[in-house]
PDB file of C-alpha atoms and ligand atoms in Angstrom:
ATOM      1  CA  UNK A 382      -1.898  -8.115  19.658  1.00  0.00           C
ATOM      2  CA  UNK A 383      -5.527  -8.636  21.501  1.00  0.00           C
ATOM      3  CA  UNK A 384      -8.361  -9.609  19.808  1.00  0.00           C
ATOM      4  CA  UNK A 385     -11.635  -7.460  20.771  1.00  0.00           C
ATOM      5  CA  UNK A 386     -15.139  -8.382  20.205  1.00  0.00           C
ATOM      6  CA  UNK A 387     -17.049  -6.027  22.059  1.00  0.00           C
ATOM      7  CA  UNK A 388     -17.476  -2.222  21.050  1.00  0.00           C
ATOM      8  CA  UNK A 389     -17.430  -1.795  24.850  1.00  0.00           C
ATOM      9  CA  UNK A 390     -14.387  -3.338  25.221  1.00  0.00           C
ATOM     10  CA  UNK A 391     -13.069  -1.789  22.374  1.00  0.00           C
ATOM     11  CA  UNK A 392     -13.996   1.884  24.002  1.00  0.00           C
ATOM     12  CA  UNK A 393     -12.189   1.534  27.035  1.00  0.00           C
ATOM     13  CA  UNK A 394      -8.976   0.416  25.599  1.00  0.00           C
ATOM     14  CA  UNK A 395      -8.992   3.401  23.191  1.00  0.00           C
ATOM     15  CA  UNK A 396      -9.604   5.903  25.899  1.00  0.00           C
ATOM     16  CA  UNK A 397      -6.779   4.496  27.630  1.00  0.00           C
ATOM     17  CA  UNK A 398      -4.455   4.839  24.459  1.00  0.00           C
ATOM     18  CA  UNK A 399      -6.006   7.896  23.623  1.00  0.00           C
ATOM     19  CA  UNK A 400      -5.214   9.123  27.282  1.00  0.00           C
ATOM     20  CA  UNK A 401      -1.906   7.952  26.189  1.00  0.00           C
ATOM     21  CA  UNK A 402      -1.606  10.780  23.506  1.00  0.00           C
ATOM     22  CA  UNK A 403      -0.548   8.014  20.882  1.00  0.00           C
ATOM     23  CA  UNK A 404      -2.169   8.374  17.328  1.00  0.00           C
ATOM     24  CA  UNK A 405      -4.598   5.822  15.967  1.00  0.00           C
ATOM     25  CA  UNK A 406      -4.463   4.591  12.491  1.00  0.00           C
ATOM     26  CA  UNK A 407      -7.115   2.473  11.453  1.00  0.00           C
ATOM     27  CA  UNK A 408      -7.571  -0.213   8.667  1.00  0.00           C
ATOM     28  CA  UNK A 409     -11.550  -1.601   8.483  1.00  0.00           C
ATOM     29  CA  UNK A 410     -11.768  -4.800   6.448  1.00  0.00           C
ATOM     30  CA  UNK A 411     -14.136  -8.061   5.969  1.00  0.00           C
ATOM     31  CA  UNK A 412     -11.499 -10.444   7.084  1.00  0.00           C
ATOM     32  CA  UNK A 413      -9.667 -13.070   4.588  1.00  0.00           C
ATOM     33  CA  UNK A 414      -6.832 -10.775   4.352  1.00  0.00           C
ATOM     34  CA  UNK A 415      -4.599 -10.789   1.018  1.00  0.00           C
ATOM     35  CA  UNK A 416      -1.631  -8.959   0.556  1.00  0.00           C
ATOM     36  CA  UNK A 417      -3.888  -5.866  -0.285  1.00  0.00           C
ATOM     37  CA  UNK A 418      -5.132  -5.863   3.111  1.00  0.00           C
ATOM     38  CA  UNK A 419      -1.616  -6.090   4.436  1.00  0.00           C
ATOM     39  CA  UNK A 420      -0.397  -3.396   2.472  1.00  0.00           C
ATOM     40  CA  UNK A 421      -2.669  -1.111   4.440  1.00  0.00           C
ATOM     41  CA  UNK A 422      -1.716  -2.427   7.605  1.00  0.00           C
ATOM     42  CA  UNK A 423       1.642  -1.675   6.691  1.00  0.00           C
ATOM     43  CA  UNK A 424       1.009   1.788   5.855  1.00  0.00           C
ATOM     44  CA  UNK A 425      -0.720   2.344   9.154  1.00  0.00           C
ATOM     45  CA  UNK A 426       2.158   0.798  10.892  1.00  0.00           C
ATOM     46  CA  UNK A 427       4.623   3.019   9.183  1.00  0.00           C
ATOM     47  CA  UNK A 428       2.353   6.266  10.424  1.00  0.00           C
ATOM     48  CA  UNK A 429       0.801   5.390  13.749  1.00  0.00           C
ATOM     49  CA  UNK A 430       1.803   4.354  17.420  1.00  0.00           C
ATOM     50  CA  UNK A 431      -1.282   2.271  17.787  1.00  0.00           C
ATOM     51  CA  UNK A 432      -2.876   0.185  14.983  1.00  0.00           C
ATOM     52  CA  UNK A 433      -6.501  -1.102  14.717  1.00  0.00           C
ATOM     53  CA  UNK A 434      -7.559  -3.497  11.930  1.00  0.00           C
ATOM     54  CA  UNK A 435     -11.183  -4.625  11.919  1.00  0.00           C
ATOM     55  CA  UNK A 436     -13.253  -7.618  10.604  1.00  0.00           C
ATOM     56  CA  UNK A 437     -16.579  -7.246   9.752  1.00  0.00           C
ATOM     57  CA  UNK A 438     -18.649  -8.842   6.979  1.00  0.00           C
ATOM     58  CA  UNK A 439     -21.273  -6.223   7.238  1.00  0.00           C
ATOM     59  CA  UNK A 440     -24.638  -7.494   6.388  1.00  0.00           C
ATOM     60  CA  UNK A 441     -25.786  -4.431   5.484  1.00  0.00           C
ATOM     61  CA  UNK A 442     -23.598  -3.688   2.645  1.00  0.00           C
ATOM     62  CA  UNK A 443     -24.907  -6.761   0.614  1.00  0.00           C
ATOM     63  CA  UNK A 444     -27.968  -6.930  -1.083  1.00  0.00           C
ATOM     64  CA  UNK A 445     -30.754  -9.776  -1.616  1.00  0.00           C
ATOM     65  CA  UNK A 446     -28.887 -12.277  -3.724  1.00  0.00           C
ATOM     66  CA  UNK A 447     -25.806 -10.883  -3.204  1.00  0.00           C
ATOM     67  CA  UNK A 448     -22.917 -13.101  -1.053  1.00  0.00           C
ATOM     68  CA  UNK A 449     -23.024 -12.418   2.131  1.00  0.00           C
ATOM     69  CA  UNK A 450     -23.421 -15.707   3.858  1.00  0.00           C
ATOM     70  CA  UNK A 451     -20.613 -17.421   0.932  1.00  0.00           C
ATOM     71  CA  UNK A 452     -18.262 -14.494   1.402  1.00  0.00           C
ATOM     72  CA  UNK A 453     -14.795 -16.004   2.838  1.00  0.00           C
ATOM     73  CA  UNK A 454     -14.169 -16.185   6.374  1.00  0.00           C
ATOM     74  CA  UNK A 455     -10.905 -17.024   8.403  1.00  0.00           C
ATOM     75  CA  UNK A 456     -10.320 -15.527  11.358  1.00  0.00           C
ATOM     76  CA  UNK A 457      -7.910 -17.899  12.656  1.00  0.00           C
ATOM     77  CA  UNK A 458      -5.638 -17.413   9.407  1.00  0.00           C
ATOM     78  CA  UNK A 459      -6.181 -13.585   9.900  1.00  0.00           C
ATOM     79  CA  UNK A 460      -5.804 -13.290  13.453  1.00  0.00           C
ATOM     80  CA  UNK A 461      -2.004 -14.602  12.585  1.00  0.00           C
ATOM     81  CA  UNK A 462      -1.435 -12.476   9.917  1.00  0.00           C
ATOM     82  CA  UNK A 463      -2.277  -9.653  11.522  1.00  0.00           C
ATOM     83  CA  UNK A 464      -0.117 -10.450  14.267  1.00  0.00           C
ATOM     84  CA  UNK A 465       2.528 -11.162  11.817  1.00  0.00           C
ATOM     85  CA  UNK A 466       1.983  -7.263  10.634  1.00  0.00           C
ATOM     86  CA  UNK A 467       2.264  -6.234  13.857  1.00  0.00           C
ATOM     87  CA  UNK A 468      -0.915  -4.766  14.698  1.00  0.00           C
ATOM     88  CA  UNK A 469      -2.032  -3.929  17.796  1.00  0.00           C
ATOM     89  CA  UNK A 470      -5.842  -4.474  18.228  1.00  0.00           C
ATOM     90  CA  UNK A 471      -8.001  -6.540  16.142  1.00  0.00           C
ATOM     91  CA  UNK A 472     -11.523  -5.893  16.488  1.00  0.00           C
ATOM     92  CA  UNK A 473     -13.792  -8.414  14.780  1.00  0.00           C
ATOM     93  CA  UNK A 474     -17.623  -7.919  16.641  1.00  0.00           C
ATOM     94  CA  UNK A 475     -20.712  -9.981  15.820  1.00  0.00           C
ATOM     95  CA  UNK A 476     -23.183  -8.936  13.858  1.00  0.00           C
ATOM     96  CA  UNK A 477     -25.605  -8.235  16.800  1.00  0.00           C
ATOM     97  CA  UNK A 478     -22.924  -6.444  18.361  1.00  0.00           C
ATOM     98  CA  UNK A 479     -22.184  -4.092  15.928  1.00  0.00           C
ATOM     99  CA  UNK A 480     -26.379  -3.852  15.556  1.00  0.00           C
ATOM    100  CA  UNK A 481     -28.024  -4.455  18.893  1.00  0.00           C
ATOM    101  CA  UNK A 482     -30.915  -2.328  17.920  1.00  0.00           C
ATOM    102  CA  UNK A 483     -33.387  -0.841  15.251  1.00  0.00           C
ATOM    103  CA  UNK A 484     -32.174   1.703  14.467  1.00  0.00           C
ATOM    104  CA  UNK A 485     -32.973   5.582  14.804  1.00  0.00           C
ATOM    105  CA  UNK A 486     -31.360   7.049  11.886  1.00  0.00           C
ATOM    106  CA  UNK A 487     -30.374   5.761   8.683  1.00  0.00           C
ATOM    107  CA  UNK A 488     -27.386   6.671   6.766  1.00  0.00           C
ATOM    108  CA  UNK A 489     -28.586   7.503   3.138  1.00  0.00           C
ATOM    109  CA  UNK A 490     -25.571   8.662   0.457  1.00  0.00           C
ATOM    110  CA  UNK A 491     -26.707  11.189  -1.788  1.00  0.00           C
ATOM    111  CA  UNK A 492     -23.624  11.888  -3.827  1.00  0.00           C
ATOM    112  CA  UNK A 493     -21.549   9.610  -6.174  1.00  0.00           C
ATOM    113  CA  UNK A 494     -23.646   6.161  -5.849  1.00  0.00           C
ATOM    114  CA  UNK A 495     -25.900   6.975  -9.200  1.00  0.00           C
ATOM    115  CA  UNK A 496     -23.393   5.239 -11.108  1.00  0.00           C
ATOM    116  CA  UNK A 497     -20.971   2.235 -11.177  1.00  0.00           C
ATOM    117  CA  UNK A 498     -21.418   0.059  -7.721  1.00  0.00           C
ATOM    118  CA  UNK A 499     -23.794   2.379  -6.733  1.00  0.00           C
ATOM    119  CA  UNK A 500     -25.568   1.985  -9.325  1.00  0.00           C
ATOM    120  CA  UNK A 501     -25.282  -1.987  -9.904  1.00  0.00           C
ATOM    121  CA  UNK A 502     -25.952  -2.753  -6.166  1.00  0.00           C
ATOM    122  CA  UNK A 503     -28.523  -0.479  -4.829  1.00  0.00           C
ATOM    123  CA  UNK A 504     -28.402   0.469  -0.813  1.00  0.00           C
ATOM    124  CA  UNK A 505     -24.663  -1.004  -1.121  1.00  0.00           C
ATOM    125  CA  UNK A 506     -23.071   2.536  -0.092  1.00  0.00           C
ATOM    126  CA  UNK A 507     -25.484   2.881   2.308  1.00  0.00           C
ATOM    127  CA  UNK A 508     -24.670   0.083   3.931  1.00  0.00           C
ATOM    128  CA  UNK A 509     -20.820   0.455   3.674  1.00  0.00           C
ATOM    129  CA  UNK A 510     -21.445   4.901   4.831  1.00  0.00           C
ATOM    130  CA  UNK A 511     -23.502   3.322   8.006  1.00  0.00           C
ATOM    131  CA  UNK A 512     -21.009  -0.091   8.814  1.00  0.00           C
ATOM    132  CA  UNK A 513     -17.400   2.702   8.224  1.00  0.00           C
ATOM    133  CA  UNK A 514     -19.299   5.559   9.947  1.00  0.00           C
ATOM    134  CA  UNK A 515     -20.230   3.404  13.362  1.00  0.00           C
ATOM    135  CA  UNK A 516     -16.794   2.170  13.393  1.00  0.00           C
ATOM    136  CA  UNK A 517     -14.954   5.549  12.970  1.00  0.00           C
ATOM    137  CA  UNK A 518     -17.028   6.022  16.178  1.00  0.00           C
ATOM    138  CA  UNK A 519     -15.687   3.677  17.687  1.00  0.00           C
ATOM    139  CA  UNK A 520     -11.985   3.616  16.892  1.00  0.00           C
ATOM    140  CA  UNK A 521     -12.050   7.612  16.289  1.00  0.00           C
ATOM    141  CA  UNK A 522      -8.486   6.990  14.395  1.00  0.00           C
ATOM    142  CA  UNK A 523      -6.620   9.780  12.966  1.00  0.00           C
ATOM    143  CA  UNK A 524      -6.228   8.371   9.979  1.00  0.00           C
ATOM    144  CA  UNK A 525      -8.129   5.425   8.291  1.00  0.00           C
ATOM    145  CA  UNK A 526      -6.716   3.471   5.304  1.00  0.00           C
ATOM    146  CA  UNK A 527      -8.646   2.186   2.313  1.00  0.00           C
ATOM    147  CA  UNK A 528      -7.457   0.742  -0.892  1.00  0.00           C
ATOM    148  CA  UNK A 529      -7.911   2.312  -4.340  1.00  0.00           C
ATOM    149  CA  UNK A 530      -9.676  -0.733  -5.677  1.00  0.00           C
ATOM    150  CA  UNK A 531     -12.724  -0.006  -4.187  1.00  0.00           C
ATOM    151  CA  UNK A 532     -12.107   3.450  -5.665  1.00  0.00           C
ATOM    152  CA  UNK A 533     -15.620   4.577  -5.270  1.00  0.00           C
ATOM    153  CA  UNK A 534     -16.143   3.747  -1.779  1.00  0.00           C
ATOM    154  CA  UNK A 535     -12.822   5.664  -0.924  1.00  0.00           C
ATOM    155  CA  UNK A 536     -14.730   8.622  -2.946  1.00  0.00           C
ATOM    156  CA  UNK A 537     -17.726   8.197  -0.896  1.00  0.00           C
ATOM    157  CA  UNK A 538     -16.073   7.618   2.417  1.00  0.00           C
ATOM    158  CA  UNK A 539     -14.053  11.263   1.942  1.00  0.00           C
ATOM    159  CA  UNK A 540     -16.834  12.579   0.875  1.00  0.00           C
ATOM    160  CA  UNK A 541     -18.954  11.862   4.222  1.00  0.00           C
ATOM    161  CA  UNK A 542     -16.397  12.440   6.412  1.00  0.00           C
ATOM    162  CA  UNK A 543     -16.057  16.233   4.975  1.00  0.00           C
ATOM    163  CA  UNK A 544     -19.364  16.383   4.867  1.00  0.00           C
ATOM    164  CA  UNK A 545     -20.448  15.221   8.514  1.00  0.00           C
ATOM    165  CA  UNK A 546     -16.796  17.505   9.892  1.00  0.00           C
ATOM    166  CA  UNK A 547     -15.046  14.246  11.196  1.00  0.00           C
ATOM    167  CA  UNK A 548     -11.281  15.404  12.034  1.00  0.00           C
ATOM    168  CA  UNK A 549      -9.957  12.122  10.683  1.00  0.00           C
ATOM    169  CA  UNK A 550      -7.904  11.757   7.174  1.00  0.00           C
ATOM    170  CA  UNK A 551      -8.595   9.206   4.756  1.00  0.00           C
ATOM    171  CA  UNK A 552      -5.579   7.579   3.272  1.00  0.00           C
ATOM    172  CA  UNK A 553      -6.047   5.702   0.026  1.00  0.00           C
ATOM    173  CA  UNK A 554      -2.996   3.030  -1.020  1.00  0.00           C
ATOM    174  CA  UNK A 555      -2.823   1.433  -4.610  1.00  0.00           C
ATOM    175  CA  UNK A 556      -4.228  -1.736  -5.572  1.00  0.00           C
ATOM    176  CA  UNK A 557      -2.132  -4.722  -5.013  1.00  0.00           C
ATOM    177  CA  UNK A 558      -2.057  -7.010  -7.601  1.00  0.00           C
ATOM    178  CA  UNK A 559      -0.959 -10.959  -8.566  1.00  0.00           C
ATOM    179  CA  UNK A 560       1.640 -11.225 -10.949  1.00  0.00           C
ATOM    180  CA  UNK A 561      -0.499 -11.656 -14.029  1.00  0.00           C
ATOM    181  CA  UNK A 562      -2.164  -8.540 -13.256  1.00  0.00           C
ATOM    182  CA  UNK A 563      -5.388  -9.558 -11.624  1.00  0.00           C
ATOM    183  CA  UNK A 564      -6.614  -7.630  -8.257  1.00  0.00           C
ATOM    184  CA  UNK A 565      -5.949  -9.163  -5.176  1.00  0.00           C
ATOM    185  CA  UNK A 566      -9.590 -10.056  -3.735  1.00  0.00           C
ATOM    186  CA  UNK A 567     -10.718 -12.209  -1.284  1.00  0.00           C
ATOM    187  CA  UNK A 568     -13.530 -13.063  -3.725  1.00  0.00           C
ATOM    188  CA  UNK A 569     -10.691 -14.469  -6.101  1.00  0.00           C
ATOM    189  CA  UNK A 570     -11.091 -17.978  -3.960  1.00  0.00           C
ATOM    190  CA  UNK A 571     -14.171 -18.446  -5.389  1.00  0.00           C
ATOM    191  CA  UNK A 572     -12.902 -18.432  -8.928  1.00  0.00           C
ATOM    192  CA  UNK A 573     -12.884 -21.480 -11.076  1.00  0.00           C
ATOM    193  CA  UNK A 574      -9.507 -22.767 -12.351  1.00  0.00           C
ATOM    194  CA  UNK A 575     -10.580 -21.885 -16.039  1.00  0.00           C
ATOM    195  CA  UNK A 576     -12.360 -18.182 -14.921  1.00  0.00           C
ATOM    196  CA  UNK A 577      -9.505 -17.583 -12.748  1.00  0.00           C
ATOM    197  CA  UNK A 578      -6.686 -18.381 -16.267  1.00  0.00           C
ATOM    198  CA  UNK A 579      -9.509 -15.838 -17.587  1.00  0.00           C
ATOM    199  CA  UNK A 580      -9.484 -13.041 -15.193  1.00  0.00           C
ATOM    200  CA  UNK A 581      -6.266 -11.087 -15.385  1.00  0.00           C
ATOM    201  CA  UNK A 582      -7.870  -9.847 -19.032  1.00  0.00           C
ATOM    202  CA  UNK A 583      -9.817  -7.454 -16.767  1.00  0.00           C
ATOM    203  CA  UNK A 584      -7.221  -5.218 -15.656  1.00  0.00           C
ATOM    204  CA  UNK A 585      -4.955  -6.283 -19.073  1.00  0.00           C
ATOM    205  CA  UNK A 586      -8.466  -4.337 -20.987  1.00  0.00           C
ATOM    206  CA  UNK A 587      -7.724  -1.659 -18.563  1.00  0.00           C
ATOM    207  CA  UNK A 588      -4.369  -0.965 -19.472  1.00  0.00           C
ATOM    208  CA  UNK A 589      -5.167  -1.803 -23.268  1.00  0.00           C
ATOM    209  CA  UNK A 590      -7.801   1.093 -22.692  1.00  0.00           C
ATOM    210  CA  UNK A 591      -5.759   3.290 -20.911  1.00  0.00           C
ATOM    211  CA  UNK A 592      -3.527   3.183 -24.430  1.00  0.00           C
ATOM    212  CA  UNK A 593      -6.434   4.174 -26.381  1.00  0.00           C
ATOM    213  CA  UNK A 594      -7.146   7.323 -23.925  1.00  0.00           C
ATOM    214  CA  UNK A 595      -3.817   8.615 -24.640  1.00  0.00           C
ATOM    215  CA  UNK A 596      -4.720   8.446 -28.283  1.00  0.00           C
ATOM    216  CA  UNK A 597      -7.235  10.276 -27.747  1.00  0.00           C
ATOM    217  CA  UNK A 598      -9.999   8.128 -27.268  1.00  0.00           C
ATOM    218  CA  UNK A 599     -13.637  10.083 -25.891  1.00  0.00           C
ATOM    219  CA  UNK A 600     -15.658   8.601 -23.213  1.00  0.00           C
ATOM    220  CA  UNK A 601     -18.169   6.634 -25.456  1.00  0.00           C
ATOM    221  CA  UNK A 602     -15.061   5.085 -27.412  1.00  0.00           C
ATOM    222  CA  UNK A 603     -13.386   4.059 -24.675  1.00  0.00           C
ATOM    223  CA  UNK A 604     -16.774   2.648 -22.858  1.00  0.00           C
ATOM    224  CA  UNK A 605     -17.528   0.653 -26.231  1.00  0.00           C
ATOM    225  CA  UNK A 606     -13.736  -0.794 -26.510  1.00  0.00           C
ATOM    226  CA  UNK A 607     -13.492  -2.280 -23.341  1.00  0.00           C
ATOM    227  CA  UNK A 608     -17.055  -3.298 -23.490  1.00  0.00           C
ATOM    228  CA  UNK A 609     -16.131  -5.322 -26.436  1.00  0.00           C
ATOM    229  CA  UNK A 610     -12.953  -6.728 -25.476  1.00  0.00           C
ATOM    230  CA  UNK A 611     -14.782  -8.341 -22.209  1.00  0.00           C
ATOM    231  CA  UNK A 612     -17.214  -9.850 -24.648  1.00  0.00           C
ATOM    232  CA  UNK A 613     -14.715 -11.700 -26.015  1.00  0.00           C
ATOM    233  CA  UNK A 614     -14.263 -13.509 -22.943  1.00  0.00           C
ATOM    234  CA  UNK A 615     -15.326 -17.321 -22.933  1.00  0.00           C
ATOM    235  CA  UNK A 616     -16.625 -17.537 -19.299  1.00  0.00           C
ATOM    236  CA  UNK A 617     -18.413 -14.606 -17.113  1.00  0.00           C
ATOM    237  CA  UNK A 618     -20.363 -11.689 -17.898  1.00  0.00           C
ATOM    238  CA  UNK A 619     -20.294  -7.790 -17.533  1.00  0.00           C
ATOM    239  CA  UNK A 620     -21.868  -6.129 -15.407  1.00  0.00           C
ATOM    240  CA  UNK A 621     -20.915  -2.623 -15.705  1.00  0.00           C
ATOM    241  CA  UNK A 622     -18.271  -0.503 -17.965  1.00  0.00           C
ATOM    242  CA  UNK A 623     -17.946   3.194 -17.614  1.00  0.00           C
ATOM    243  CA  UNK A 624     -15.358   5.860 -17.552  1.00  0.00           C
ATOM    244  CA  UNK A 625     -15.883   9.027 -15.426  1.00  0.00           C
ATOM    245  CA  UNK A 626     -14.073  11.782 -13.447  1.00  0.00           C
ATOM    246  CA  UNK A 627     -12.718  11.243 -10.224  1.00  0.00           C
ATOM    247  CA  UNK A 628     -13.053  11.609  -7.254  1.00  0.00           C
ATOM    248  CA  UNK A 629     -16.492  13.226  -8.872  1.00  0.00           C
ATOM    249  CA  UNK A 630     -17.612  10.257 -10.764  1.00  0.00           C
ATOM    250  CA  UNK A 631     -19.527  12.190 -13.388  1.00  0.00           C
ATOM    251  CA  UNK A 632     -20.014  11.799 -16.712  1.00  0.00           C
ATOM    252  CA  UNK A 633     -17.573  13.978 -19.165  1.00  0.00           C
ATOM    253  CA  UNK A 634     -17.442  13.103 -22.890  1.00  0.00           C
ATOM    254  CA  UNK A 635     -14.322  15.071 -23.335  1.00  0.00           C
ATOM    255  CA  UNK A 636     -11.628  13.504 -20.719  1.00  0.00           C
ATOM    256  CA  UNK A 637      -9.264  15.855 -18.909  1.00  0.00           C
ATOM    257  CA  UNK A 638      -8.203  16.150 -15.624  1.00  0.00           C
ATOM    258  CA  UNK A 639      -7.870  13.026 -13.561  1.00  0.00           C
ATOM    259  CA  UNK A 640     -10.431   9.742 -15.270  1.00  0.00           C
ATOM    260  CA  UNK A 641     -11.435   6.815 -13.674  1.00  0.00           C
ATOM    261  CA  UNK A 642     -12.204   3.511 -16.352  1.00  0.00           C
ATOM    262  CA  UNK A 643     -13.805   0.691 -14.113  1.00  0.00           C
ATOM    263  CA  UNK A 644     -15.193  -2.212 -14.258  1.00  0.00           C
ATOM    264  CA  UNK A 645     -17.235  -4.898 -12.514  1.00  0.00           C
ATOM    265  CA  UNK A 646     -17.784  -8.668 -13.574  1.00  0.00           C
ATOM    266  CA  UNK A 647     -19.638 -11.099 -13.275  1.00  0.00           C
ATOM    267  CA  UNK A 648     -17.885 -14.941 -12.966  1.00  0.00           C
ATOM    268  CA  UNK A 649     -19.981 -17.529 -11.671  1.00  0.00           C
ATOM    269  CA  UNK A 650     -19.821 -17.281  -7.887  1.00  0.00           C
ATOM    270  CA  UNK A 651     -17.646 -13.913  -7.772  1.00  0.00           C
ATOM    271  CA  UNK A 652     -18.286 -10.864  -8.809  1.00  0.00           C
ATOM    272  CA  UNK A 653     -14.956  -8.853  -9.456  1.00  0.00           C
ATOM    273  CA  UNK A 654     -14.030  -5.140  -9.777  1.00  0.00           C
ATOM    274  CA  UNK A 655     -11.589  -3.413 -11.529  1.00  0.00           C
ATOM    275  CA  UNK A 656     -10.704   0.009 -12.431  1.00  0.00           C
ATOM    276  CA  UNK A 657      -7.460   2.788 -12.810  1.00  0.00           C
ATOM    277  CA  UNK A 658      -7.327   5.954 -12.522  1.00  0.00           C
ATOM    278  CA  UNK A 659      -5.577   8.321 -15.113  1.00  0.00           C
ATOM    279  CA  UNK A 660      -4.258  11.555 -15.798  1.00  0.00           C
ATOM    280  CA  UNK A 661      -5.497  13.373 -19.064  1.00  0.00           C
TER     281      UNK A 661
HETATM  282  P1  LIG B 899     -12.553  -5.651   1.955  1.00  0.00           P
HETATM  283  O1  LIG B 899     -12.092  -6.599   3.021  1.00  0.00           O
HETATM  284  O2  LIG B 899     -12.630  -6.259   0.603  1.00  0.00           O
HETATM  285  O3  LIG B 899     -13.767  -4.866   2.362  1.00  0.00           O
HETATM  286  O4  LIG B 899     -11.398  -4.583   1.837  1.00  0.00           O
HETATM  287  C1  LIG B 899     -10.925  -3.874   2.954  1.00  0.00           C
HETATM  288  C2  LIG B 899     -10.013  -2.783   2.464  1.00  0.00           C
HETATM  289  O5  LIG B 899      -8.924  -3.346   1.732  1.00  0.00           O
HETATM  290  C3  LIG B 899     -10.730  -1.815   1.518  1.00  0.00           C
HETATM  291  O6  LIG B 899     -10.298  -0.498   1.778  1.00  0.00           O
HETATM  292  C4  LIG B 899     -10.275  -2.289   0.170  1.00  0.00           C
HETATM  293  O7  LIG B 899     -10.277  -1.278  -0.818  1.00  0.00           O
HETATM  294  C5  LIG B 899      -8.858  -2.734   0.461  1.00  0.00           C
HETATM  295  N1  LIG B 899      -8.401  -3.681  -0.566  1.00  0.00           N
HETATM  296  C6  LIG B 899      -9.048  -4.787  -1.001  1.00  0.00           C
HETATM  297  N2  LIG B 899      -8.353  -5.364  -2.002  1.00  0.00           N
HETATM  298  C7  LIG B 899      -7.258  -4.596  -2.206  1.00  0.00           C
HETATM  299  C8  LIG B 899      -6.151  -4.674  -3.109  1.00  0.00           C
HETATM  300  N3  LIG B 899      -6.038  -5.642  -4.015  1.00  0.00           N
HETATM  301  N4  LIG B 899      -5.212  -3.706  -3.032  1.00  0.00           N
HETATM  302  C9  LIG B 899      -5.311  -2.696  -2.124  1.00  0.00           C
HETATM  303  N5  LIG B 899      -6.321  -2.590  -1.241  1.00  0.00           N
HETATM  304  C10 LIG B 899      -7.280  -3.524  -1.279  1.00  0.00           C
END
């Protein structure tokens, strides 16, 4: 494995693989790599000749308040990992690197970011369409892997790259989870012993919920139980609850077709998301 921190350098050793007429598969990240990171290495590793993982806390992609400057960082631990996954370049730049310059354009989403994340943490898509789009430029993979917990960014990231013609597919793996249910996040460090006991009841409301769709729960039912179950909760506080369509993400009060119910929530230094997707 070689460790890249230069786009430039990056470039010329994709030409040269590219020249090689090997496929790319590409896994973008922001580094202190779980087991759901992995998974999508390993997917890319099953598909691809080459494989590119990056590391990137992207500055733009948080907003004022937000943790970017507490957000986990190993890249010792990761750089290992990654070589224990085999991968073949890992491409972690700076952040004046991957921004050198104002900048000429701006990446705006229009579609999709009115509600959930989007919604929650204005500019956040924006920041993740701009950070994804300059490094599909660089890598130009064939395929890039994302991970269904962050079901709205794969949404918006499928949607752009239809939109702007990229020919590029966008694989999307399930969410990996602990064995008491909860997400695998690298935000889960930051847990307290008692929120983290408390967590798993995120994705256990899920399921709960998921139960109440097949009984034929509506939209505003289903909102308003898993609202209340969270309010149970001793420690933490929501921040959003809604069920939608997907990959559309609008608002339908009768549910049919495939549903997302999602979640974020607030614990005291991590904010966690949660969602799954169903079929009505
Ligand atoms: P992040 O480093 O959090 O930006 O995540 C990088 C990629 O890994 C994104 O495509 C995430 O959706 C994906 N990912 C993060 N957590 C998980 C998980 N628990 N299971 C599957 N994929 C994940």
């Amino acid at each position: 494995m070689i460790l890249i921190n230069k786009p430039t350098e990056l470039h010329e050793k994709i030409k040269e693989e590219r020249q090689k007429g090997r496929s790319i598969g590409f896994v973008p990240t922001m580094g202190a790599l779980h087991e759901g990171h992995l998974s999508l290495i390993q997917v890319a590793r099953s598909n691809h000749d080459l494989v590119v993982v990056s590391i990137f806390v992207n500055p733009l992609q948080f907003g004022e308040g937000e943790d970017f400057e507490t957000y986990p960082r190993d890249i010792d631990r990761d750089q290992e990992l990654c070589r224990q996954e085999a991968v073949d370049i890992l491409f972690a730049p700076s952040v004046s690197e991957m921004y050198p310059e104002t900048a000429s354009v701006e990446i705006k989403v229009v579609e999709g970011v009115d509600v959930l994340c989007g919604q929650s943490r204005p500019g956040h898509f924006d920041g993740v369409a701009t950070v994804v789009l300059k490094l599909l430029h660089m890598v130009w993979p064939d395929a890039a892997y994302f991970g269904q917990k962050d079901a709205q960014q794969v949404a918006v990231i499928k949607q752009m790259v239809k939109t702007l013609s990229m020919p590029l597919s966008i694989v999307a793996s399930p969410t990996v989870r602990e064995s008491d249910g909860l997400a695998k996040s690298s935000r889960n460090v930051h847990l307290t012993k008692d929120e983290r006991q408390i967590a798993p009841k995120l994705y256990q409301t899920l399921l709960e919920a998921k139960e109440h769709a097949s009984g034929g729960a509506n939209r505003k039912e289903l909102i308003s139980f898993i609202q209340k179950r969270l309010e149970t909760l001793t420690l933490g506080r929501v921040d959003y609850v809604d069920v939608l369509s997907y990959p559309k993400l609008e608002q339908v009060e009768e549910l049919s077709g495939t549903i997302i119910l999602a979640l974020a929530y607030h614990f005291s230094h991590a904010r966690l998301i949660d969602n799954i997707i169903i079929e009505k």
